[in-house]
Structure formats: structure tokens, C-alpha cells
XYZ file of C-alpha atoms in Angstrom:
425
model
C -32.585 -74.582 -45.071
C -34.784 -72.436 -42.958
C -38.315 -71.671 -44.317
C -41.769 -70.705 -42.663
C -42.400 -73.053 -39.862
C -38.615 -74.088 -39.265
C -37.361 -73.683 -35.886
C -33.855 -72.344 -35.506
C -31.744 -75.260 -33.048
C -30.469 -73.973 -29.674
C -27.736 -76.682 -29.369
C -25.140 -74.280 -29.448
C -22.694 -75.977 -28.255
C -22.961 -78.305 -31.197
C -22.942 -75.995 -34.013
C -24.462 -77.500 -37.562
C -21.642 -78.583 -39.859
C -22.431 -79.703 -43.513
C -20.627 -82.955 -44.076
C -17.928 -81.301 -46.743
C -16.848 -78.912 -44.267
C -16.726 -81.245 -41.619
C -14.396 -83.466 -43.821
C -12.402 -80.651 -44.485
C -11.889 -79.558 -40.883
C -11.164 -83.312 -40.060
C -8.417 -83.495 -42.788
C -7.044 -80.172 -40.976
C -7.088 -81.485 -37.818
C -5.215 -84.188 -39.286
C -2.633 -82.042 -40.739
C -2.509 -79.709 -37.561
C -1.265 -82.763 -35.825
C 1.928 -82.905 -37.793
C 2.581 -79.326 -37.629
C 0.779 -77.545 -40.215
C -0.987 -74.315 -38.868
C -3.142 -73.652 -41.735
C -4.219 -70.224 -43.177
C -1.677 -67.565 -41.849
C -2.800 -64.426 -40.241
C 0.283 -62.966 -39.843
C 0.389 -59.374 -40.483
C 2.939 -59.205 -43.029
C 1.206 -62.199 -44.964
C -1.891 -60.534 -45.122
C -0.619 -57.586 -46.648
C 1.452 -58.899 -49.481
C -1.606 -61.051 -50.536
C -3.500 -57.684 -50.848
C -0.575 -56.457 -53.005
C -0.252 -59.170 -55.341
C -3.807 -59.275 -55.733
C -3.798 -55.304 -56.697
C -0.682 -54.564 -58.152
C -1.306 -51.911 -55.631
C 0.809 -50.894 -52.413
C -0.499 -47.814 -50.535
C -3.235 -48.847 -47.875
C -3.484 -45.266 -46.705
C -3.158 -44.146 -43.163
C -0.552 -46.908 -41.638
C -2.719 -46.564 -37.995
C -4.789 -49.303 -39.518
C -1.845 -51.990 -39.111
C -1.671 -51.537 -35.183
C -5.601 -52.211 -34.944
C -5.292 -54.985 -37.566
C -2.200 -56.748 -35.303
C -4.339 -56.400 -32.275
C -7.521 -57.926 -34.254
C -4.941 -61.211 -35.544
C -3.529 -61.634 -32.180
C -6.732 -62.153 -30.296
C -8.189 -64.222 -32.983
C -4.956 -66.500 -32.973
C -5.116 -66.382 -28.950
C -8.543 -66.883 -28.270
C -10.946 -67.374 -31.366
C -10.462 -71.068 -31.020
C -11.209 -71.342 -34.881
C -11.166 -74.603 -36.902
C -9.654 -75.074 -40.079
C -12.126 -73.925 -42.485
C -13.305 -71.262 -40.171
C -9.381 -70.064 -40.081
C -9.637 -69.836 -44.235
C -12.320 -67.918 -44.014
C -10.878 -65.586 -41.388
C -7.981 -65.081 -43.764
C -9.713 -64.548 -46.706
C -12.021 -61.590 -45.375
C -8.861 -59.971 -43.888
C -7.175 -59.899 -47.116
C -10.647 -59.190 -48.887
C -10.412 -56.106 -46.276
C -6.958 -54.775 -47.613
C -7.686 -55.384 -51.088
C -10.503 -52.937 -50.633
C -8.339 -50.235 -48.919
C -5.921 -50.673 -51.801
C -8.458 -50.274 -54.188
C -10.229 -47.007 -52.054
C -6.745 -45.120 -52.003
C -6.285 -45.547 -55.675
C -9.571 -44.224 -56.584
C -9.284 -41.548 -54.083
C -5.820 -40.348 -55.444
C -7.680 -40.672 -59.065
C -10.849 -38.585 -58.269
C -9.879 -36.476 -55.284
C -13.462 -34.586 -56.178
C -14.832 -38.148 -54.329
C -13.831 -35.960 -50.755
C -15.689 -33.142 -51.524
C -19.269 -34.857 -51.654
C -21.549 -33.208 -49.029
C -22.145 -35.873 -46.743
C -23.370 -34.356 -43.203
C -26.929 -35.295 -43.129
C -27.594 -39.545 -43.025
C -30.296 -40.848 -41.443
C -28.859 -43.433 -39.115
C -31.602 -46.252 -37.317
C -29.888 -47.375 -34.048
C -31.529 -49.472 -30.753
C -29.971 -52.384 -28.893
C -29.570 -56.073 -31.618
C -33.188 -57.393 -32.327
C -35.354 -54.416 -31.696
C -36.644 -54.163 -35.237
C -33.811 -51.915 -36.673
C -33.754 -54.202 -39.773
C -37.295 -53.961 -40.233
C -37.318 -49.975 -39.984
C -34.536 -49.888 -42.037
C -35.557 -51.948 -45.147
C -38.831 -50.073 -44.731
C -37.289 -46.698 -45.263
C -34.639 -48.406 -47.717
C -37.539 -48.765 -49.739
C -38.396 -45.513 -50.603
C -35.264 -45.210 -53.357
C -36.651 -41.755 -54.075
C -35.383 -40.361 -50.974
C -32.816 -42.779 -49.568
C -29.632 -43.936 -51.134
C -29.075 -47.636 -48.952
C -26.273 -49.812 -48.418
C -26.688 -52.854 -50.212
C -25.204 -56.167 -49.102
C -23.349 -56.493 -52.344
C -21.692 -52.944 -52.193
C -20.686 -53.338 -48.435
C -18.755 -56.702 -49.050
C -17.055 -54.948 -51.733
C -17.191 -51.386 -51.788
C -14.510 -51.033 -54.485
C -15.380 -51.901 -58.071
C -13.422 -54.261 -60.090
C -11.174 -52.364 -62.592
C -13.674 -50.943 -65.447
C -16.675 -52.241 -63.592
C -17.982 -49.476 -61.918
C -21.653 -48.359 -62.661
C -22.299 -51.585 -64.744
C -25.871 -53.185 -64.023
C -24.105 -56.394 -64.021
C -21.960 -55.645 -61.484
C -19.561 -58.471 -60.799
C -19.474 -57.417 -57.200
C -23.428 -58.626 -57.205
C -22.400 -62.463 -58.251
C -20.058 -62.211 -55.562
C -22.214 -61.440 -53.014
C -24.951 -63.977 -54.461
C -22.411 -66.822 -53.599
C -21.306 -65.433 -50.567
C -25.238 -65.776 -49.641
C -25.447 -68.779 -50.521
C -22.399 -70.531 -48.866
C -23.576 -68.698 -45.797
C -26.778 -70.570 -46.178
C -25.016 -73.895 -46.601
C -22.943 -73.398 -43.396
C -25.446 -71.901 -41.602
C -29.039 -72.196 -42.460
C -30.346 -71.355 -39.441
C -28.784 -67.592 -39.320
C -31.475 -66.701 -42.173
C -34.136 -66.648 -39.583
C -32.348 -64.389 -37.498
C -30.523 -61.824 -39.319
C -30.934 -62.452 -43.433
C -28.324 -61.777 -45.551
C -29.119 -61.294 -48.936
C -26.731 -59.859 -51.403
C -29.190 -56.987 -53.184
C -30.939 -55.947 -49.662
C -30.047 -52.986 -47.145
C -27.093 -54.375 -44.831
C -25.800 -53.153 -41.642
C -23.197 -50.521 -42.347
C -20.858 -51.803 -39.630
C -19.373 -53.743 -42.432
C -17.913 -50.857 -43.782
C -15.719 -50.446 -40.587
C -14.092 -53.578 -41.139
C -11.696 -51.638 -43.758
C -10.123 -49.857 -41.140
C -10.278 -52.535 -38.301
C -13.021 -50.666 -36.219
C -15.720 -52.942 -36.369
C -17.487 -54.797 -33.818
C -18.200 -57.724 -36.436
C -15.385 -59.517 -35.002
C -16.708 -59.783 -31.862
C -20.415 -60.897 -32.805
C -18.601 -63.771 -34.903
C -15.843 -64.628 -33.154
C -14.618 -65.083 -29.518
C -11.750 -61.971 -29.278
C -12.235 -60.705 -25.489
C -8.838 -58.628 -25.786
C -9.672 -56.857 -28.980
C -12.933 -56.284 -28.005
C -12.299 -54.806 -24.620
C -9.223 -52.722 -26.723
C -11.835 -51.083 -28.931
C -14.351 -50.444 -26.032
C -12.000 -47.843 -24.252
C -10.965 -46.013 -27.818
C -12.104 -42.920 -29.326
C -13.678 -43.812 -32.317
C -13.740 -40.008 -34.118
C -10.888 -41.680 -36.746
C -13.314 -44.498 -37.414
C -16.304 -42.487 -38.421
C -13.964 -40.293 -40.961
C -12.735 -43.179 -42.575
C -16.611 -44.629 -42.565
C -17.775 -41.204 -44.288
C -14.859 -41.332 -46.792
C -16.314 -44.835 -47.761
C -20.009 -43.645 -48.129
C -18.862 -40.732 -50.000
C -16.774 -43.086 -52.338
C -20.021 -45.407 -52.761
C -22.341 -42.337 -53.278
C -19.524 -41.402 -56.164
C -20.225 -44.705 -57.592
C -24.080 -44.234 -57.213
C -25.433 -40.911 -56.206
C -29.481 -40.800 -55.356
C -31.262 -39.544 -52.094
C -30.077 -39.532 -48.488
C -28.159 -41.877 -46.540
C -30.373 -44.397 -44.859
C -27.827 -46.105 -42.497
C -28.242 -48.811 -39.877
C -26.189 -50.893 -37.295
C -26.012 -51.174 -33.297
C -22.471 -50.379 -32.823
C -23.695 -46.513 -33.343
C -25.387 -46.238 -30.311
C -21.665 -46.305 -28.142
C -20.618 -43.544 -30.401
C -23.067 -40.274 -30.885
C -20.688 -37.997 -30.266
C -18.763 -38.872 -32.803
C -21.248 -39.298 -35.341
C -22.466 -35.536 -34.698
C -19.193 -34.741 -34.794
C -18.504 -36.011 -38.265
C -21.735 -35.822 -39.372
C -23.207 -32.403 -37.793
C -26.807 -33.003 -39.460
C -27.619 -36.587 -38.952
C -30.831 -37.735 -37.659
C -31.562 -40.856 -35.326
C -34.042 -43.405 -35.070
C -34.121 -45.175 -32.349
C -35.957 -48.367 -31.769
C -36.552 -49.922 -28.717
C -37.894 -53.569 -27.345
C -37.705 -55.709 -23.626
C -34.530 -56.323 -22.937
C -35.144 -59.237 -21.621
C -36.396 -60.451 -25.222
C -33.495 -58.509 -26.721
C -30.347 -59.872 -24.573
C -31.906 -63.241 -25.282
C -32.048 -63.091 -29.127
C -28.742 -61.693 -29.601
C -27.151 -64.274 -27.718
C -28.503 -66.871 -30.032
C -27.598 -64.700 -32.895
C -24.034 -64.479 -31.998
C -23.790 -68.162 -31.141
C -24.827 -69.187 -34.143
C -22.442 -66.734 -35.640
C -19.703 -68.599 -33.487
C -20.564 -71.646 -34.902
C -20.124 -71.137 -38.097
C -15.924 -70.398 -37.312
C -15.236 -72.538 -34.188
C -16.379 -76.013 -33.050
C -16.261 -74.624 -29.262
C -18.959 -72.358 -28.426
C -20.070 -71.561 -25.163
C -23.646 -69.757 -24.682
C -22.917 -68.948 -20.672
C -19.805 -67.161 -21.848
C -21.651 -65.233 -24.613
C -24.326 -64.367 -22.567
C -22.271 -62.826 -19.774
C -20.546 -60.519 -22.583
C -23.178 -59.449 -24.503
C -25.735 -58.716 -21.072
C -22.510 -56.304 -19.861
C -22.077 -54.858 -23.364
C -25.952 -53.972 -24.330
C -25.814 -52.700 -21.088
C -23.087 -50.291 -21.483
C -24.511 -49.530 -24.807
C -27.907 -48.124 -23.520
C -26.472 -46.532 -20.593
C -23.726 -44.606 -23.040
C -26.565 -43.945 -25.590
C -28.687 -42.319 -22.990
C -25.958 -39.682 -21.468
C -25.300 -38.626 -24.678
C -28.991 -38.067 -25.593
C -28.904 -35.972 -22.375
C -26.245 -33.578 -23.632
C -27.493 -33.774 -27.307
C -30.552 -31.931 -28.958
C -33.418 -33.421 -28.197
C -34.520 -32.796 -32.151
C -31.973 -34.964 -33.612
C -33.743 -37.914 -32.225
C -37.088 -40.053 -32.833
C -38.222 -43.194 -30.460
C -39.769 -46.176 -31.899
C -41.269 -49.288 -29.680
C -40.877 -52.543 -31.176
C -44.513 -53.646 -30.480
C -46.064 -50.187 -32.122
C -43.631 -51.281 -34.938
C -45.184 -54.478 -35.777
C -48.615 -53.340 -34.969
C -48.647 -50.047 -37.202
C -45.458 -49.904 -39.538
C -47.406 -47.666 -41.996
C -48.344 -45.441 -38.778
C -44.336 -45.648 -37.768
C -42.902 -44.928 -40.929
C -45.638 -42.015 -41.377
C -44.233 -40.383 -37.825
C -40.493 -40.953 -39.233
C -41.408 -39.162 -42.411
C -42.774 -35.984 -40.315
C -39.626 -36.004 -37.913
C -37.183 -36.251 -41.616
C -39.770 -33.402 -43.306
C -40.359 -35.607 -45.839
C -43.762 -35.453 -47.422
C -45.610 -39.051 -46.861
C -47.554 -39.806 -49.830
C -50.266 -42.376 -50.582
C -47.626 -43.968 -52.947
C -45.410 -44.206 -50.243
C -47.848 -45.207 -47.977
C -48.789 -48.570 -50.708
C -44.999 -49.284 -50.649
C -44.952 -49.493 -47.324
C -47.774 -51.861 -47.223
C -46.093 -54.083 -50.018
C -42.947 -54.299 -48.375
C -45.065 -55.559 -45.489
C -46.850 -58.033 -47.264
C -43.736 -59.603 -48.749
C -41.970 -59.451 -45.706
C -43.641 -60.955 -43.180
C -42.281 -62.027 -39.537
C -40.346 -65.470 -39.642
C -40.501 -65.474 -43.537
C -37.237 -67.466 -43.098
C -37.934 -69.522 -40.165
C -38.915 -68.928 -36.429
C -36.315 -67.587 -34.182
C -36.414 -69.512 -31.451
C -34.359 -68.294 -28.173
C -34.343 -68.786 -24.098
C -32.452 -66.504 -21.473
C -31.348 -69.330 -19.424
C -29.503 -70.998 -22.213
C -27.058 -68.520 -21.855
C -27.116 -68.447 -18.001
C -29.052 -65.393 -17.982
C -32.628 -64.808 -15.622
C -35.227 -62.111 -16.158
C -35.158 -60.579 -13.060
C -31.492 -60.254 -13.168
C -31.897 -58.877 -16.890
C -34.856 -56.729 -15.385
C -33.062 -55.148 -12.575
C -29.865 -54.425 -14.891
C -32.009 -52.166 -17.610
C -34.658 -50.804 -15.306
C -33.339 -47.283 -16.058
C -33.476 -47.886 -19.721
C -37.115 -49.674 -19.442
C -38.174 -46.612 -17.105
C -36.937 -43.765 -19.560
C -38.446 -44.933 -22.432
C -41.746 -46.694 -21.038
C -40.265 -49.793 -22.730
C -43.367 -52.535 -22.249
C -42.674 -55.990 -21.005
C -42.694 -59.058 -23.229
C -44.052 -62.714 -22.971
C -41.114 -64.972 -23.243
C -40.286 -66.819 -26.077
C -39.643 -70.535 -26.522
């Protein structure tokens, strides 16, 4: 298990595998040799499993089935899952469908949910590893002004029957179990992105329930699905996302949504269509550090589900995708009202978190009191950098060079005056 002083592994092609999981995979491969395919990802099998679990049959808009079929086809053909990874993926897919069924049932019983005003979220965006998690969690600590998405409700937005609103909501216990399981399977991952049941989590997880999410491409090799997803208009995705936010707010109403995920950088147009009064906090950091760090994160994530991890392929894919994200975001920002955005540099955030948060509060028109200042100072002391271990990464592990990244991202760096950082071993 990682702890302060520990450093993450760079043996990406040989993923860490606990003994029990290795044994399960070994048995699965033996059975595969005699014709057993393992956990089914067949569309109808998943649909029927979710219906059996819930006793429900209405999934809402059926368009999700086409996206689900594209995703499962890409996983089957390209992801190279090991037997335990395939089992976990099936469980996740069924979970998405179970929650869909429960959400639709709740909306039929309580149509007033869709009348909840939901047009002004505060959204933290930025390339992966630019301080978005720190920015998000510092603001989320202000529970008087903000409503954050907790990991436990991102995993299961729909409560168990009769359990909504309970302080001992069993979804929390389920998320704690999932947190411990991930730490057991991939202890290094927590030094890269801490996944804690009761803490704020990325809202990209909510896009899973309508099969619009980029989570699959950040955790598995699914290039066909990734290419298709990039080419789509995501307005429908954001309308479903809004519906889930309304559903969650109905369960626990307080403050203004504080959200965060890099995925939003590709979709500012759709965000402002669905959330016309949204405000964006855009974080920035030297891309040569960002790309290397995120490729390391993805490589560790791939290793949870598959024994075949190609860091050079990951480097090619994510260096291209991150460049596309910032280019697209700059183009949309040129066409959008400037008052919708505030820019935060990673170096400034690390040097003076209280000062940055004070500036963000001014941007949002929220008084920054001494109590809020003390809360931010306390959060910073309780959550030092490398709290869960030191994340180690290098561009050349992914077939990339600093000169190559510097040239590719020159326009972006100049636009936001992003300083160069020293290499990280």
C-alpha cells in the first residue's frame, strides 16, 4: 500500500497483480483454453441482468443501447481484458443499467425532480494533472456554498429502495468496499488520483450511465469507441447529465454544484447550451509534465483490467487527445463570453492556495470570509502533496520527448503564459 515516501512503479508493462487475483486469472485462462469465454458482455445479457436485479424494465431513452453496443464491441475486440478484468467490467456495465432503471422509476414517481433549477454549476476544468483535484476539493470543503458529487453517489446515484436520505446510506458502505478493493488491486493508483468514498469525485462517472463517458478510454484500450465518441455532438449527453444532477440534488439539496472533470474541455458549447449560467475555473500547467503524468495514470489504470499495457501506444493516443482538448477549448473560448472563465496556474495554486481561492470567490461573487480562509488553510495542511505517495513518471517511458510536446503545445502555452517546469523522475 502506498504511503508518504513511497514512489509509484514505472513497470507499466508488468502490472502489479495481487496473488489472489493472479490465481483467479490463471484459472480463467485455463478455462478459456477449453472454450469458456468468461463474463459475458453481450448486450441482451447485460440488459436482462439489470432487469432481474431491479424488477424494472423502463430504461428511458433507448438511444443508449447503440452506444453501449459500440462500447462493448470495442472492449471485446480491443481491450485485451484478463479474466478478472472482464468480470469487473461486466459488473460495472450492469451497475450502469441498474442505476438507469432506478433513475427512470424515480422520475416517473417524482416528476418535480426535473423542475429543479440547475443552470449555474461551477465547473473546474483543465488537462489531467493540472491541479483540478486540489482546486475542486478545496472549494468542495465549503459545504455552505457548494454541493459536491461524492464518490459514493457517483458510483450509485440511485438509492436503494427506502434508503434515501439516511445518514448510514448503504451506498456509502458499498463505495468503501470498492475503495478498499481498488487499493488492494492497484495500491499505486492512490498516489496518482485518490479515490475516497466520501470525498468529491469527478463527474465524468455520471456520463457512464448514458454511455457517453471517456472513463472507458482512460481505463481500457478501446480506440474504436474513443474515435467514435470524439466525433459526436454531446448535447444529449449533457441533458442526461443534468437530469442526474437534478436527481442527486433532490436527494440532498444544498448550495451550488461544484463539478470537475477534464472531459468538459471538449464540450463548452454543449455545457453553455444546457447550463447557460455555468462558470468555468480553467487550470493550466506545463504540458510536458501534464502529458507524462496522465499517461502514467492511464497505464496504471489499464493494468487493473489487462495484463497487456503498451505505454508507447498510450503516449501516442493521449498526447494527441490532450492537444485536441486544449485546441478545441481555446477555439470555443474565443467565441464565448470572457466573463464565464477564470484561469488558474498550477504553480500559483501550489504556492498560494488561499490567495487563489480568494480570487475564485471574487470571480463567483461569493464573500470570502475569515472562516472560509481558515477552512482552506486547514484543508491544505491536512492534504499535503504526496499524501498517498510520490507519483513518478517520465515522458520517454511513453515514447515522447519534451521538445516534441513543447512544439505541439506552443500555441496553448503562449496563450496562457504557462511557465516551463523541471523534469520529474
